[in-house]
Amino acid sequence: MDITGLWIVAVSALLVAVVAFAQARRTARQLAQITEMYWQLKYDHGELKGKVDPQAPARPDPQQTFVPLSSIKKGPTAT
């Protein structure tokens, strides 16, 4: 290869590098935009969910009734 061939290879490599750099910048910009859209959508979803379906008030705990074990063991008495 003479010097002209080396220049062609060098210029070609430089062009490929510039195109790859431009593509990487474009992809990074798209990723930033998509990330921002994702978080905005997540925030809007939370806001709308709060407006449409508010949380129901918590139910009170059910009252427990004490049943003595002796009354269960005796069973019905026949008189």
PDB file of N, CA and C in Angstrom:
ATOM      1  N   MET A   1       0.842  -1.186   0.000  1.00  0.00           N
ATOM      2  CA  MET A   1       0.000   0.000   0.000  1.00  0.00           C
ATOM      3  C   MET A   1       0.883   1.244   0.000  1.00  0.00           C
ATOM      4  N   ASP A   2       0.490   2.161  -0.783  1.00  0.00           N
ATOM      5  CA  ASP A   2       1.231   3.420  -0.770  1.00  0.00           C
ATOM      6  C   ASP A   2       0.570   4.394   0.195  1.00  0.00           C
ATOM      7  N   ILE A   3       1.040   5.590   0.253  1.00  0.00           N
ATOM      8  CA  ILE A   3       0.571   6.582   1.218  1.00  0.00           C
ATOM      9  C   ILE A   3      -0.872   6.983   0.953  1.00  0.00           C
ATOM     10  N   THR A   4      -1.313   6.941  -0.313  1.00  0.00           N
ATOM     11  CA  THR A   4      -2.693   7.310  -0.645  1.00  0.00           C
ATOM     12  C   THR A   4      -3.667   6.300  -0.039  1.00  0.00           C
ATOM     13  N   GLY A   5      -3.330   5.053  -0.089  1.00  0.00           N
ATOM     14  CA  GLY A   5      -4.182   4.016   0.491  1.00  0.00           C
ATOM     15  C   GLY A   5      -4.318   4.179   1.998  1.00  0.00           C
ATOM     16  N   LEU A   6      -3.234   4.557   2.644  1.00  0.00           N
ATOM     17  CA  LEU A   6      -3.285   4.773   4.085  1.00  0.00           C
ATOM     18  C   LEU A   6      -4.163   5.971   4.435  1.00  0.00           C
ATOM     19  N   TRP A   7      -4.083   7.020   3.620  1.00  0.00           N
ATOM     20  CA  TRP A   7      -4.947   8.188   3.848  1.00  0.00           C
ATOM     21  C   TRP A   7      -6.413   7.825   3.664  1.00  0.00           C
ATOM     22  N   ILE A   8      -6.705   7.012   2.684  1.00  0.00           N
ATOM     23  CA  ILE A   8      -8.099   6.592   2.451  1.00  0.00           C
ATOM     24  C   ILE A   8      -8.609   5.801   3.654  1.00  0.00           C
ATOM     25  N   VAL A   9      -7.787   4.918   4.186  1.00  0.00           N
ATOM     26  CA  VAL A   9      -8.180   4.135   5.360  1.00  0.00           C
ATOM     27  C   VAL A   9      -8.374   5.050   6.569  1.00  0.00           C
ATOM     28  N   ALA A  10      -7.481   6.011   6.753  1.00  0.00           N
ATOM     29  CA  ALA A  10      -7.576   6.921   7.896  1.00  0.00           C
ATOM     30  C   ALA A  10      -8.822   7.794   7.802  1.00  0.00           C
ATOM     31  N   VAL A  11      -9.097   8.342   6.624  1.00  0.00           N
ATOM     32  CA  VAL A  11     -10.276   9.195   6.447  1.00  0.00           C
ATOM     33  C   VAL A  11     -11.547   8.370   6.608  1.00  0.00           C
ATOM     34  N   SER A  12     -11.548   7.155   6.091  1.00  0.00           N
ATOM     35  CA  SER A  12     -12.718   6.284   6.241  1.00  0.00           C
ATOM     36  C   SER A  12     -12.970   5.974   7.716  1.00  0.00           C
ATOM     37  N   ALA A  13     -11.916   5.691   8.449  1.00  0.00           N
ATOM     38  CA  ALA A  13     -12.064   5.408   9.880  1.00  0.00           C
ATOM     39  C   ALA A  13     -12.574   6.636  10.619  1.00  0.00           C
ATOM     40  N   LEU A  14     -12.096   7.812  10.229  1.00  0.00           N
ATOM     41  CA  LEU A  14     -12.566   9.046  10.857  1.00  0.00           C
ATOM     42  C   LEU A  14     -14.046   9.272  10.567  1.00  0.00           C
ATOM     43  N   LEU A  15     -14.475   9.035   9.339  1.00  0.00           N
ATOM     44  CA  LEU A  15     -15.895   9.188   8.991  1.00  0.00           C
ATOM     45  C   LEU A  15     -16.766   8.207   9.774  1.00  0.00           C
ATOM     46  N   VAL A  16     -16.319   6.981   9.893  1.00  0.00           N
ATOM     47  CA  VAL A  16     -17.074   5.986  10.660  1.00  0.00           C
ATOM     48  C   VAL A  16     -17.162   6.407  12.122  1.00  0.00           C
ATOM     49  N   ALA A  17     -16.077   6.947  12.664  1.00  0.00           N
ATOM     50  CA  ALA A  17     -16.085   7.392  14.061  1.00  0.00           C
ATOM     51  C   ALA A  17     -17.037   8.567  14.259  1.00  0.00           C
ATOM     52  N   VAL A  18     -17.068   9.508  13.317  1.00  0.00           N
ATOM     53  CA  VAL A  18     -17.972  10.658  13.428  1.00  0.00           C
ATOM     54  C   VAL A  18     -19.422  10.205  13.353  1.00  0.00           C
ATOM     55  N   VAL A  19     -19.725   9.296  12.447  1.00  0.00           N
ATOM     56  CA  VAL A  19     -21.094   8.780  12.327  1.00  0.00           C
ATOM     57  C   VAL A  19     -21.488   8.030  13.598  1.00  0.00           C
ATOM     58  N   ALA A  20     -20.592   7.233  14.145  1.00  0.00           N
ATOM     59  CA  ALA A  20     -20.887   6.493  15.379  1.00  0.00           C
ATOM     60  C   ALA A  20     -21.093   7.450  16.549  1.00  0.00           C
ATOM     61  N   PHE A  21     -20.303   8.511  16.616  1.00  0.00           N
ATOM     62  CA  PHE A  21     -20.456   9.497  17.683  1.00  0.00           C
ATOM     63  C   PHE A  21     -21.803  10.204  17.570  1.00  0.00           C
ATOM     64  N   ALA A  22     -22.190  10.573  16.351  1.00  0.00           N
ATOM     65  CA  ALA A  22     -23.487  11.231  16.149  1.00  0.00           C
ATOM     66  C   ALA A  22     -24.631  10.297  16.536  1.00  0.00           C
ATOM     67  N   GLN A  23     -24.520   9.035  16.169  1.00  0.00           N
ATOM     68  CA  GLN A  23     -25.553   8.059  16.515  1.00  0.00           C
ATOM     69  C   GLN A  23     -25.634   7.868  18.031  1.00  0.00           C
ATOM     70  N   ALA A  24     -24.498   7.845  18.704  1.00  0.00           N
ATOM     71  CA  ALA A  24     -24.490   7.685  20.163  1.00  0.00           C
ATOM     72  C   ALA A  24     -25.139   8.887  20.842  1.00  0.00           C
ATOM     73  N   ARG A  25     -24.863  10.096  20.354  1.00  0.00           N
ATOM     74  CA  ARG A  25     -25.497  11.294  20.928  1.00  0.00           C
ATOM     75  C   ARG A  25     -27.006  11.266  20.719  1.00  0.00           C
ATOM     76  N   ARG A  26     -27.434  10.858  19.530  1.00  0.00           N
ATOM     77  CA  ARG A  26     -28.867  10.778  19.231  1.00  0.00           C
ATOM     78  C   ARG A  26     -29.544   9.751  20.128  1.00  0.00           C
ATOM     79  N   THR A  27     -28.905   8.612  20.317  1.00  0.00           N
ATOM     80  CA  THR A  27     -29.469   7.567  21.170  1.00  0.00           C
ATOM     81  C   THR A  27     -29.528   8.020  22.627  1.00  0.00           C
ATOM     82  N   ALA A  28     -28.501   8.721  23.091  1.00  0.00           N
ATOM     83  CA  ALA A  28     -28.504   9.224  24.467  1.00  0.00           C
ATOM     84  C   ALA A  28     -29.623  10.240  24.663  1.00  0.00           C
ATOM     85  N   ARG A  29     -29.848  11.094  23.676  1.00  0.00           N
ATOM     86  CA  ARG A  29     -30.926  12.079  23.766  1.00  0.00           C
ATOM     87  C   ARG A  29     -32.287  11.385  23.804  1.00  0.00           C
ATOM     88  N   GLN A  30     -32.461  10.360  22.975  1.00  0.00           N
ATOM     89  CA  GLN A  30     -33.722   9.608  22.973  1.00  0.00           C
ATOM     90  C   GLN A  30     -33.932   8.899  24.305  1.00  0.00           C
ATOM     91  N   LEU A  31     -32.883   8.340  24.863  1.00  0.00           N
ATOM     92  CA  LEU A  31     -32.992   7.656  26.150  1.00  0.00           C
ATOM     93  C   LEU A  31     -33.393   8.629  27.249  1.00  0.00           C
ATOM     94  N   ALA A  32     -32.806   9.812  27.245  1.00  0.00           N
ATOM     95  CA  ALA A  32     -33.170  10.816  28.248  1.00  0.00           C
ATOM     96  C   ALA A  32     -34.633  11.225  28.097  1.00  0.00           C
ATOM     97  N   GLN A  33     -35.084  11.376  26.863  1.00  0.00           N
ATOM     98  CA  GLN A  33     -36.477  11.760  26.618  1.00  0.00           C
ATOM     99  C   GLN A  33     -37.432  10.653  27.062  1.00  0.00           C
ATOM    100  N   ILE A  34     -37.111   9.420  26.741  1.00  0.00           N
ATOM    101  CA  ILE A  34     -37.972   8.295  27.122  1.00  0.00           C
ATOM    102  C   ILE A  34     -37.997   8.139  28.640  1.00  0.00           C
ATOM    103  N   THR A  35     -36.862   8.325  29.297  1.00  0.00           N
ATOM    104  CA  THR A  35     -36.817   8.237  30.756  1.00  0.00           C
ATOM    105  C   THR A  35     -37.684   9.312  31.390  1.00  0.00           C
ATOM    106  N   GLU A  36     -37.604  10.531  30.866  1.00  0.00           N
ATOM    107  CA  GLU A  36     -38.432  11.615  31.390  1.00  0.00           C
ATOM    108  C   GLU A  36     -39.919  11.324  31.173  1.00  0.00           C
ATOM    109  N   MET A  37     -40.265  10.786  30.005  1.00  0.00           N
ATOM    110  CA  MET A  37     -41.663  10.445  29.727  1.00  0.00           C
ATOM    111  C   MET A  37     -42.151   9.348  30.668  1.00  0.00           C
ATOM    112  N   TYR A  38     -41.292   8.361  30.964  1.00  0.00           N
ATOM    113  CA  TYR A  38     -41.666   7.271  31.862  1.00  0.00           C
ATOM    114  C   TYR A  38     -42.006   7.807  33.245  1.00  0.00           C
ATOM    115  N   TRP A  39     -41.148   8.662  33.798  1.00  0.00           N
ATOM    116  CA  TRP A  39     -41.392   9.166  35.138  1.00  0.00           C
ATOM    117  C   TRP A  39     -42.599  10.097  35.173  1.00  0.00           C
ATOM    118  N   GLN A  40     -42.807  10.864  34.104  1.00  0.00           N
ATOM    119  CA  GLN A  40     -43.986  11.728  34.047  1.00  0.00           C
ATOM    120  C   GLN A  40     -45.257  10.882  34.006  1.00  0.00           C
ATOM    121  N   LEU A  41     -45.236   9.807  33.215  1.00  0.00           N
ATOM    122  CA  LEU A  41     -46.392   8.919  33.130  1.00  0.00           C
ATOM    123  C   LEU A  41     -46.653   8.242  34.469  1.00  0.00           C
ATOM    124  N   LYS A  42     -45.596   7.818  35.146  1.00  0.00           N
ATOM    125  CA  LYS A  42     -45.755   7.176  36.450  1.00  0.00           C
ATOM    126  C   LYS A  42     -46.353   8.154  37.460  1.00  0.00           C
ATOM    127  N   TYR A  43     -45.895   9.395  37.432  1.00  0.00           N
ATOM    128  CA  TYR A  43     -46.430  10.416  38.338  1.00  0.00           C
ATOM    129  C   TYR A  43     -47.900  10.689  38.020  1.00  0.00           C
ATOM    130  N   ASP A  44     -48.221  10.864  36.735  1.00  0.00           N
ATOM    131  CA  ASP A  44     -49.609  11.133  36.341  1.00  0.00           C
ATOM    132  C   ASP A  44     -50.523   9.975  36.722  1.00  0.00           C
ATOM    133  N   HIS A  45     -50.045   8.751  36.558  1.00  0.00           N
ATOM    134  CA  HIS A  45     -50.850   7.584  36.913  1.00  0.00           C
ATOM    135  C   HIS A  45     -51.172   7.594  38.402  1.00  0.00           C
ATOM    136  N   GLY A  46     -50.181   7.908  39.224  1.00  0.00           N
ATOM    137  CA  GLY A  46     -50.413   7.973  40.667  1.00  0.00           C
ATOM    138  C   GLY A  46     -51.403   9.065  41.032  1.00  0.00           C
ATOM    139  N   GLU A  47     -51.299  10.221  40.377  1.00  0.00           N
ATOM    140  CA  GLU A  47     -52.226  11.319  40.645  1.00  0.00           C
ATOM    141  C   GLU A  47     -53.652  10.935  40.255  1.00  0.00           C
ATOM    142  N   LEU A  48     -53.811  10.365  39.067  1.00  0.00           N
ATOM    143  CA  LEU A  48     -55.152   9.997  38.606  1.00  0.00           C
ATOM    144  C   LEU A  48     -55.733   8.862  39.436  1.00  0.00           C
ATOM    145  N   LYS A  49     -54.904   7.920  39.836  1.00  0.00           N
ATOM    146  CA  LYS A  49     -55.388   6.811  40.656  1.00  0.00           C
ATOM    147  C   LYS A  49     -55.888   7.329  41.997  1.00  0.00           C
ATOM    148  N   GLY A  50     -55.206   8.310  42.543  1.00  0.00           N
ATOM    149  CA  GLY A  50     -55.642   8.902  43.804  1.00  0.00           C
ATOM    150  C   GLY A  50     -56.961   9.631  43.667  1.00  0.00           C
ATOM    151  N   LYS A  51     -57.213  10.238  42.519  1.00  0.00           N
ATOM    152  CA  LYS A  51     -58.468  10.959  42.309  1.00  0.00           C
ATOM    153  C   LYS A  51     -59.629  10.006  42.052  1.00  0.00           C
ATOM    154  N   VAL A  52     -59.390   8.963  41.273  1.00  0.00           N
ATOM    155  CA  VAL A  52     -60.465   8.053  40.865  1.00  0.00           C
ATOM    156  C   VAL A  52     -60.799   7.052  41.952  1.00  0.00           C
ATOM    157  N   ASP A  53     -59.804   6.465  42.573  1.00  0.00           N
ATOM    158  CA  ASP A  53     -60.018   5.372  43.519  1.00  0.00           C
ATOM    159  C   ASP A  53     -59.347   5.703  44.847  1.00  0.00           C
ATOM    160  N   PRO A  54     -59.952   6.589  45.636  1.00  0.00           N
ATOM    161  CA  PRO A  54     -59.312   6.903  46.916  1.00  0.00           C
ATOM    162  C   PRO A  54     -59.328   5.686  47.832  1.00  0.00           C
ATOM    163  N   GLN A  55     -58.392   5.658  48.719  1.00  0.00           N
ATOM    164  CA  GLN A  55     -58.292   4.536  49.645  1.00  0.00           C
ATOM    165  C   GLN A  55     -59.516   4.494  50.553  1.00  0.00           C
ATOM    166  N   ALA A  56     -60.073   3.307  50.710  1.00  0.00           N
ATOM    167  CA  ALA A  56     -61.209   3.126  51.611  1.00  0.00           C
ATOM    168  C   ALA A  56     -60.702   3.241  53.048  1.00  0.00           C
ATOM    169  N   PRO A  57     -61.535   3.762  53.943  1.00  0.00           N
ATOM    170  CA  PRO A  57     -61.084   3.852  55.335  1.00  0.00           C
ATOM    171  C   PRO A  57     -60.853   2.455  55.907  1.00  0.00           C
ATOM    172  N   ALA A  58     -59.921   2.368  56.803  1.00  0.00           N
ATOM    173  CA  ALA A  58     -59.585   1.073  57.394  1.00  0.00           C
ATOM    174  C   ALA A  58     -60.752   0.572  58.240  1.00  0.00           C
ATOM    175  N   ARG A  59     -61.039  -0.701  58.110  1.00  0.00           N
ATOM    176  CA  ARG A  59     -62.122  -1.299  58.892  1.00  0.00           C
ATOM    177  C   ARG A  59     -61.661  -1.485  60.328  1.00  0.00           C
ATOM    178  N   PRO A  60     -62.573  -1.306  61.280  1.00  0.00           N
ATOM    179  CA  PRO A  60     -62.178  -1.558  62.671  1.00  0.00           C
ATOM    180  C   PRO A  60     -61.974  -3.055  62.893  1.00  0.00           C
ATOM    181  N   ASP A  61     -61.139  -3.372  63.846  1.00  0.00           N
ATOM    182  CA  ASP A  61     -60.890  -4.775  64.160  1.00  0.00           C
ATOM    183  C   ASP A  61     -62.172  -5.412  64.689  1.00  0.00           C
ATOM    184  N   PRO A  62     -62.470  -6.637  64.261  1.00  0.00           N
ATOM    185  CA  PRO A  62     -63.679  -7.296  64.775  1.00  0.00           C
ATOM    186  C   PRO A  62     -63.533  -7.591  66.264  1.00  0.00           C
ATOM    187  N   GLN A  63     -64.640  -7.481  66.966  1.00  0.00           N
ATOM    188  CA  GLN A  63     -64.602  -7.748  68.400  1.00  0.00           C
ATOM    189  C   GLN A  63     -64.582  -9.252  68.628  1.00  0.00           C
ATOM    190  N   GLN A  64     -63.738  -9.655  69.526  1.00  0.00           N
ATOM    191  CA  GLN A  64     -63.658 -11.071  69.845  1.00  0.00           C
ATOM    192  C   GLN A  64     -64.486 -11.337  71.095  1.00  0.00           C
ATOM    193  N   THR A  65     -65.200 -12.435  71.057  1.00  0.00           N
ATOM    194  CA  THR A  65     -66.017 -12.833  72.198  1.00  0.00           C
ATOM    195  C   THR A  65     -65.330 -13.989  72.898  1.00  0.00           C
ATOM    196  N   PHE A  66     -65.255 -13.913  74.207  1.00  0.00           N
ATOM    197  CA  PHE A  66     -64.620 -14.967  74.984  1.00  0.00           C
ATOM    198  C   PHE A  66     -65.619 -16.089  75.222  1.00  0.00           C
ATOM    199  N   VAL A  67     -65.226 -17.293  74.829  1.00  0.00           N
ATOM    200  CA  VAL A  67     -66.051 -18.473  75.086  1.00  0.00           C
ATOM    201  C   VAL A  67     -65.227 -19.392  75.975  1.00  0.00           C
ATOM    202  N   PRO A  68     -65.691 -19.655  77.207  1.00  0.00           N
ATOM    203  CA  PRO A  68     -64.906 -20.515  78.087  1.00  0.00           C
ATOM    204  C   PRO A  68     -64.825 -21.935  77.537  1.00  0.00           C
ATOM    205  N   LEU A  69     -63.674 -22.520  77.688  1.00  0.00           N
ATOM    206  CA  LEU A  69     -63.443 -23.869  77.192  1.00  0.00           C
ATOM    207  C   LEU A  69     -64.322 -24.884  77.914  1.00  0.00           C
ATOM    208  N   SER A  70     -64.639 -24.647  79.175  1.00  0.00           N
ATOM    209  CA  SER A  70     -65.454 -25.601  79.940  1.00  0.00           C
ATOM    210  C   SER A  70     -66.862 -25.715  79.348  1.00  0.00           C
ATOM    211  N   SER A  71     -67.395 -24.643  78.802  1.00  0.00           N
ATOM    212  CA  SER A  71     -68.739 -24.733  78.223  1.00  0.00           C
ATOM    213  C   SER A  71     -68.725 -25.523  76.919  1.00  0.00           C
ATOM    214  N   ILE A  72     -67.622 -25.529  76.218  1.00  0.00           N
ATOM    215  CA  ILE A  72     -67.537 -26.295  74.974  1.00  0.00           C
ATOM    216  C   ILE A  72     -67.386 -27.773  75.297  1.00  0.00           C
ATOM    217  N   LYS A  73     -66.609 -28.119  76.337  1.00  0.00           N
ATOM    218  CA  LYS A  73     -66.372 -29.512  76.689  1.00  0.00           C
ATOM    219  C   LYS A  73     -67.629 -30.178  77.235  1.00  0.00           C
ATOM    220  N   LYS A  74     -68.425 -29.460  77.996  1.00  0.00           N
ATOM    221  CA  LYS A  74     -69.605 -30.066  78.613  1.00  0.00           C
ATOM    222  C   LYS A  74     -70.626 -30.476  77.566  1.00  0.00           C
ATOM    223  N   GLY A  75     -70.809 -29.650  76.582  1.00  0.00           N
ATOM    224  CA  GLY A  75     -71.808 -29.963  75.572  1.00  0.00           C
ATOM    225  C   GLY A  75     -73.200 -29.776  76.136  1.00  0.00           C
ATOM    226  N   PRO A  76     -74.218 -30.124  75.370  1.00  0.00           N
ATOM    227  CA  PRO A  76     -75.592 -29.963  75.867  1.00  0.00           C
ATOM    228  C   PRO A  76     -75.875 -30.990  76.966  1.00  0.00           C
ATOM    229  N   THR A  77     -76.537 -30.535  77.988  1.00  0.00           N
ATOM    230  CA  THR A  77     -76.876 -31.432  79.100  1.00  0.00           C
ATOM    231  C   THR A  77     -78.311 -31.900  78.938  1.00  0.00           C
ATOM    232  N   ALA A  78     -78.506 -33.193  79.058  1.00  0.00           N
ATOM    233  CA  ALA A  78     -79.856 -33.755  78.948  1.00  0.00           C
ATOM    234  C   ALA A  78     -80.461 -33.849  80.338  1.00  0.00           C
ATOM    235  N   THR A  79     -81.615 -33.258  80.516  1.00  0.00           N
ATOM    236  CA  THR A  79     -82.273 -33.325  81.817  1.00  0.00           C
ATOM    237  C   THR A  79     -83.561 -34.067  81.752  1.00  0.00           C
TER     238      THR A  79
END
